XYZ file of C-alpha atoms in Angstrom:
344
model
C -72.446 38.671 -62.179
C -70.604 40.616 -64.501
C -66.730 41.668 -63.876
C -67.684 45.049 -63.712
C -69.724 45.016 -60.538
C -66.654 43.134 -59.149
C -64.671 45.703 -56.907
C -62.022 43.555 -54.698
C -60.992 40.724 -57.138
C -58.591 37.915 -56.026
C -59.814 35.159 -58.569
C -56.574 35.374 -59.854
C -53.825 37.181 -60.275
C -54.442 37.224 -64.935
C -57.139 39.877 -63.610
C -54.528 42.811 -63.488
C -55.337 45.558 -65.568
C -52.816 47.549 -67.181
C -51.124 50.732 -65.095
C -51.356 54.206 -66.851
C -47.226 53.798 -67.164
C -47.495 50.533 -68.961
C -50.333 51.431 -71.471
C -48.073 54.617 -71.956
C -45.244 52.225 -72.751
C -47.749 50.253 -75.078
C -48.870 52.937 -76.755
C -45.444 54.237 -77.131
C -43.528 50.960 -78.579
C -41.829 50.612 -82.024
C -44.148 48.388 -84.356
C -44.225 46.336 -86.941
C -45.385 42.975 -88.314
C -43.953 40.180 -86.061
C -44.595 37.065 -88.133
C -42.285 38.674 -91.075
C -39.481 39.543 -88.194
C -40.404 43.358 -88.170
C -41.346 44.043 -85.091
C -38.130 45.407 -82.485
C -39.924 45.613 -79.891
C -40.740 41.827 -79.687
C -37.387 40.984 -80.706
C -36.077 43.004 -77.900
C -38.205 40.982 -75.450
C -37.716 38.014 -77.022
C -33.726 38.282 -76.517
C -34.267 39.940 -72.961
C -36.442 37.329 -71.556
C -33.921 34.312 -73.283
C -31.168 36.356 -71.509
C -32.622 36.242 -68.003
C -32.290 32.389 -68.749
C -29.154 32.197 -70.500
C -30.969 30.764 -73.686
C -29.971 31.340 -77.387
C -33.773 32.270 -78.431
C -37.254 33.744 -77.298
C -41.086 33.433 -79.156
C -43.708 35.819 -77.679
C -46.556 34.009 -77.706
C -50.393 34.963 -76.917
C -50.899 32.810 -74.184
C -49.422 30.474 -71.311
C -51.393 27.589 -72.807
C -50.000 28.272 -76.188
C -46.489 28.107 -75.218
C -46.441 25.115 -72.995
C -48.492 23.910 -76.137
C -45.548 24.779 -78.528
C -42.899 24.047 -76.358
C -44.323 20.190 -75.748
C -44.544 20.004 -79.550
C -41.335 20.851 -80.497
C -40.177 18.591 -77.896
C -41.871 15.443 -79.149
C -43.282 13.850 -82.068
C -46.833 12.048 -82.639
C -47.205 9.039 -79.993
C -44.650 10.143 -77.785
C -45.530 10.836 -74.167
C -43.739 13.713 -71.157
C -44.148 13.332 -67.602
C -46.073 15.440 -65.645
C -47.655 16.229 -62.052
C -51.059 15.117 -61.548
C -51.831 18.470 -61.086
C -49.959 20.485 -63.696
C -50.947 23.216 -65.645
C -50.134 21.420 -68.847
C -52.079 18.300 -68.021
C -55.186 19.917 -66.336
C -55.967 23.314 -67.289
C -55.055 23.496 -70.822
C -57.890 21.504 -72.284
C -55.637 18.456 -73.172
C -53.867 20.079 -75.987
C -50.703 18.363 -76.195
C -53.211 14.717 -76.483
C -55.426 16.565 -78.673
C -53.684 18.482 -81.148
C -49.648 17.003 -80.811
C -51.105 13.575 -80.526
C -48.504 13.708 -77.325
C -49.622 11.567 -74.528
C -49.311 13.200 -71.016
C -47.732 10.523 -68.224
C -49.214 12.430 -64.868
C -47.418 11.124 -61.595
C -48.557 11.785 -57.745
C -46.721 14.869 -56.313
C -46.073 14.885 -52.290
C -47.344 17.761 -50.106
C -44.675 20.240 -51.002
C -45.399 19.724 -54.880
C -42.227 17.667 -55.905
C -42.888 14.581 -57.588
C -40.781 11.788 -56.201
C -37.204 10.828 -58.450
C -37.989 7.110 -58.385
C -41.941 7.975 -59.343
C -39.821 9.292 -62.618
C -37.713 6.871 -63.201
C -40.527 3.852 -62.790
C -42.802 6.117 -65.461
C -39.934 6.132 -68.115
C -41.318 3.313 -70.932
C -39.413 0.383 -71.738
C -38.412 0.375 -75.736
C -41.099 -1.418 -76.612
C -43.812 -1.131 -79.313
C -46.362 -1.499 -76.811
C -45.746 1.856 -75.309
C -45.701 5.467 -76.162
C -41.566 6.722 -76.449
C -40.837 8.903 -73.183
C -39.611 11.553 -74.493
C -39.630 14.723 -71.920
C -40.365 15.449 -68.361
C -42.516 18.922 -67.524
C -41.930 20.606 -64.247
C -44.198 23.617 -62.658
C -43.066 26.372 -60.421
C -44.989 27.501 -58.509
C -47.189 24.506 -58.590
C -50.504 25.500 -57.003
C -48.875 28.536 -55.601
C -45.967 26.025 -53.905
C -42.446 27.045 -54.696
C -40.316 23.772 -55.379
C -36.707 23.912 -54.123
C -33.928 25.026 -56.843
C -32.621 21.124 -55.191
C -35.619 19.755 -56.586
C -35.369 21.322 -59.885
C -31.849 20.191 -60.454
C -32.371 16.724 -59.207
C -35.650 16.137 -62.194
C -32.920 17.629 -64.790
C -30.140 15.299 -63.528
C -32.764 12.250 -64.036
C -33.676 13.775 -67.452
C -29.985 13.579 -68.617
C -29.475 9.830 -66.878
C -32.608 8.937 -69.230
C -31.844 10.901 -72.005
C -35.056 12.952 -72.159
C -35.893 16.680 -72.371
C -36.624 18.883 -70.099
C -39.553 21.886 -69.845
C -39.909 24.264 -67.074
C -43.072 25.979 -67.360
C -42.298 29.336 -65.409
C -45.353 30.996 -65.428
C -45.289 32.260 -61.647
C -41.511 31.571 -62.313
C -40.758 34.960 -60.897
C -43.021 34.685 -57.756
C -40.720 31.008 -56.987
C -38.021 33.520 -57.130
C -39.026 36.276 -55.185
C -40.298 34.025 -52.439
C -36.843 32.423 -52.109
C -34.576 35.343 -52.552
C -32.507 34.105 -55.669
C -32.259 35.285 -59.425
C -34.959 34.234 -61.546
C -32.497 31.883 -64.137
C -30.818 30.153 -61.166
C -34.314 28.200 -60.902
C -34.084 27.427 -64.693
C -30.705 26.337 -65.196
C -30.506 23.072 -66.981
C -33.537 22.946 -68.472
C -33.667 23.092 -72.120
C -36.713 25.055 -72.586
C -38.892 27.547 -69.953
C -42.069 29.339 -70.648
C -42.908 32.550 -68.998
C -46.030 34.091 -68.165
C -46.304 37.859 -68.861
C -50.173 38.215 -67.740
C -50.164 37.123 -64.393
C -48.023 38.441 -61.104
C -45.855 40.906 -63.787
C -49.156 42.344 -64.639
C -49.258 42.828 -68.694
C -52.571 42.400 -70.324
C -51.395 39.442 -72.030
C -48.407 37.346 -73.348
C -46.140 34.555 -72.607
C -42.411 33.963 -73.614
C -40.794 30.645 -74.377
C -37.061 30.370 -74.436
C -34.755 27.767 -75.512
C -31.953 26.595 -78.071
C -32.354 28.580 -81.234
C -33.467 25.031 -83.104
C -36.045 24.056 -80.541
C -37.483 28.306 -80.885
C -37.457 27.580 -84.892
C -39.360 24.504 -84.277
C -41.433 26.239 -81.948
C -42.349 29.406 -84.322
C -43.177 27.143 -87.200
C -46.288 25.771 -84.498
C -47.009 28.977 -83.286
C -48.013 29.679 -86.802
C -50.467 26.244 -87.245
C -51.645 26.584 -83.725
C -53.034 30.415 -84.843
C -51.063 32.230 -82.586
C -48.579 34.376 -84.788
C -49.450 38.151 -84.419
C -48.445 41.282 -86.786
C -48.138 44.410 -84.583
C -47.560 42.768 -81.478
C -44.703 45.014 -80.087
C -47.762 46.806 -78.575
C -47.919 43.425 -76.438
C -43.875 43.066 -75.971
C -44.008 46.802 -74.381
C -46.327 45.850 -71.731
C -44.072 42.836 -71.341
C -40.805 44.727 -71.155
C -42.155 47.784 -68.946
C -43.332 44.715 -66.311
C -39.805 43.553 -66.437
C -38.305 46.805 -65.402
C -40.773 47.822 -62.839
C -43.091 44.824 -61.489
C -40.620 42.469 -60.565
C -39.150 43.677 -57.234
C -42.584 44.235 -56.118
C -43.758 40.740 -56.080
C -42.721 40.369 -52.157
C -45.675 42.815 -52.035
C -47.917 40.075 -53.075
C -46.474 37.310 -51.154
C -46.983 40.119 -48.147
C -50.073 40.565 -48.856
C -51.132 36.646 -49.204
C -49.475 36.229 -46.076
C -52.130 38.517 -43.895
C -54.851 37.493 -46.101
C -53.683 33.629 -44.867
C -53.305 34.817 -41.384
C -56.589 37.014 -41.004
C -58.711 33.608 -42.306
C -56.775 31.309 -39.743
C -58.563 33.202 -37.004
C -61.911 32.178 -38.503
C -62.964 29.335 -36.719
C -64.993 27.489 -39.829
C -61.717 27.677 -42.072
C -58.968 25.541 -42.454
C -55.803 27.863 -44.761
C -52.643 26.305 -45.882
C -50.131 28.822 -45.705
C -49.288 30.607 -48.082
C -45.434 29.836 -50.044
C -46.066 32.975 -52.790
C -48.953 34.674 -54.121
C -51.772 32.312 -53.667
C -54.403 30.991 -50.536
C -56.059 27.882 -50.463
C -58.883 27.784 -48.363
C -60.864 25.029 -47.065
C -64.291 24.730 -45.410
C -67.920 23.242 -45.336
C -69.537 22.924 -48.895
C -72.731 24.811 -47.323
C -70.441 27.371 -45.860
C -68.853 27.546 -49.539
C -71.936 28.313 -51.052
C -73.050 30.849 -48.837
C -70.040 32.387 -48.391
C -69.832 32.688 -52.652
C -73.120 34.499 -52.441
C -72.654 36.928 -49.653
C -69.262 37.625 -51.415
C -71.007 37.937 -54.523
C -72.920 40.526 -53.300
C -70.261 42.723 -51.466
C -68.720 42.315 -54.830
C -65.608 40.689 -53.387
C -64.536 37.760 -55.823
C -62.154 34.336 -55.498
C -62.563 31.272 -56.833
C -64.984 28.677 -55.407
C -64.077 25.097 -56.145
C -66.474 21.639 -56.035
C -65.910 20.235 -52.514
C -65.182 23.299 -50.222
C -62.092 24.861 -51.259
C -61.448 28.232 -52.242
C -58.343 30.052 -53.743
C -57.775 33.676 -53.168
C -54.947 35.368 -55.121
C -53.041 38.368 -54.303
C -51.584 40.604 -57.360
C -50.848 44.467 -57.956
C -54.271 45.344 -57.983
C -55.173 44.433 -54.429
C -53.719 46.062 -51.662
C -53.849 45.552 -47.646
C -56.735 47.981 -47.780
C -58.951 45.135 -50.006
C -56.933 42.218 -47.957
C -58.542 43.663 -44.599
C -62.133 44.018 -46.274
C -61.766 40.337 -47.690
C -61.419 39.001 -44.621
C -63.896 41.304 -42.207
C -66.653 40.114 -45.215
C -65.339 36.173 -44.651
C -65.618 36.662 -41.073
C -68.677 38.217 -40.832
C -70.663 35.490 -43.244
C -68.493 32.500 -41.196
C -69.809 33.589 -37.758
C -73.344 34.778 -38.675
C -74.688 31.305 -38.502
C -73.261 30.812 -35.256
């Protein structure tokens, strides 16, 4: 089906089109070329964003994937390894980059219910010196990790291991704000101590693209010089820092909105006898059910054009963001019910 017969989507929440106020702001922003340090209006994001996380530097990067990429580079060298969840962005979804093209070797460790991975599962993954191992050399945490928001307890217990065992540390932040927002604090008091964050632009804050990784000013220099090999410097990009900057100032707040809406969406499927929901923590539903009721339910939905994301198995994510309200909430889940019960 194509995206534009796709009315009510909750595949994710990188589906968020531009507002007429932010393309305004885009079309308004100060210019230049970024890779030969021209461009204000990236510089200006760059320092805001390292700001919010009391950091010396910030690189705009396209993508998510590109700065977790950059950041896990400048962390380690060839044959080193970082320790990840099972589950993690970085280890899962991004292709196998850092294996690929840092010649980094991810470590990924179980992760209990709430999405913390155990302290001693840490410790026991960090390598002996030995020539028979690859040199642990940083240790990657997610939040929110599969829409679970992991206590600011958590986070400060991996980066008082990290300092016991003298690695690094990388937050990737990309729903950063959503953690945040669903616990009531200030988005840096979840990144304190960590040496470098990354920070999704594109996804709850709504831009059109863009991700921001902050750290020490050595680690960003290290950091820029791979954004350049990995293909991802960009000349007039303050057109893509404006977006970024005008979701700073006006999309934040409104990320309870989300969580709001998640919440009903989570509360209207629990009444639907064929479904089994996890609550919801932020912005994002998991869903399970019957594989035949999965498929059927895809192609009814399909149809309504109402889309989420179908996974092998029986489980389905739904994903709230700016551009569904609890209008489309209340016609996802009359469609779910209706295909659910018609078989009954």
């Amino acid at each position: 089906m194509q995206s534009n017969a796709i009315r009510l989507d909750f595949r994710s929440d990188t589906v968020t089109r531009p507002t007429a106020q932010m393309r305004a702001a885009m079309a308004a922003a100060d210019v230049g070329d970024d890779v030969l340090g021209d461009d204000f209006t990236v510089q200006a994001l760059e320092a805001r964003v390292a700001a919010v996380f009391g950091k010396d530097a910030g690189l705009l990067l396209p993508t998510g994937t590109m700065a977790n990429l950059a950041a896990i580079m400048s962390h380690c060298q060839r044959g080193e390894e970082y320790l990840c969840a099972s589950g993690a962005h970085t280890y899962l979804w991004e292709a196998g980059g850092a294996a690929v093209l840092g010649s980094v070797q991810p470590q990924p460790l179980p992760v209990r219910a709430d999405g913390t991975i155990p302290i001693e599962d840490l410790h026991a993954a960090v390598k002996d010196d030995d020539p028979h191992f690859a040199v642990t050399r940083l240790v990657t945490i997610e939040n929110t990790f599969a829409g679970r928001v992991l206590p600011r307890e958590h986070l400060a217990e991996v980066v008082e291991f990290a300092r016991e065992r003298k690695l690094a540390t990388h937050l990737d932040g990309a729903r950063l704000f959503n953690a945040a927002a669903a616990l009531g604090v200030d988005v840096g008091y979840l990144a304190e101590g960590f040496d470098s964050v990354s920070l999704c632009l594109s996804k709850g804050l709504g831009a059109p693209l863009g991700s921001v990784l902050v750290g020490d000013a050595p680690l960003i220099a290290r950091a820029r010089r791979w954004r350049k090999m990995l293909g991802g410097g960009m000349r007039q990009a303050g057109i893509i820092a404006a977006a970024g900057l005008y979701a700073l100032d006006h999309h934040v707040d409104r990320l309870i909105e989300d969580h709001a809406n998640a919440r009903a969406l989570a509360d209207g499927f629990m009444g639907i006898e064929e479904l089994t929901v996890t609550p919801p923590q932020s912005n994002v539903v998991f869903v399970d059910l019957a594989p035949e009721l999965a498929t059927r339910l895809s192609q009814a939905l399909r149809e309504l054009g109402i889309a989420a994301s179908f996974w092998p198995g029986g489980r389905m994510r739904w994903v709230t963001h700016l551009d569904v309200d609890r209008v489309a909430v209340g016609e996802a889940i009359a469609a779910v019910r209706e295909v659910a019960e018609s078989r009954r």
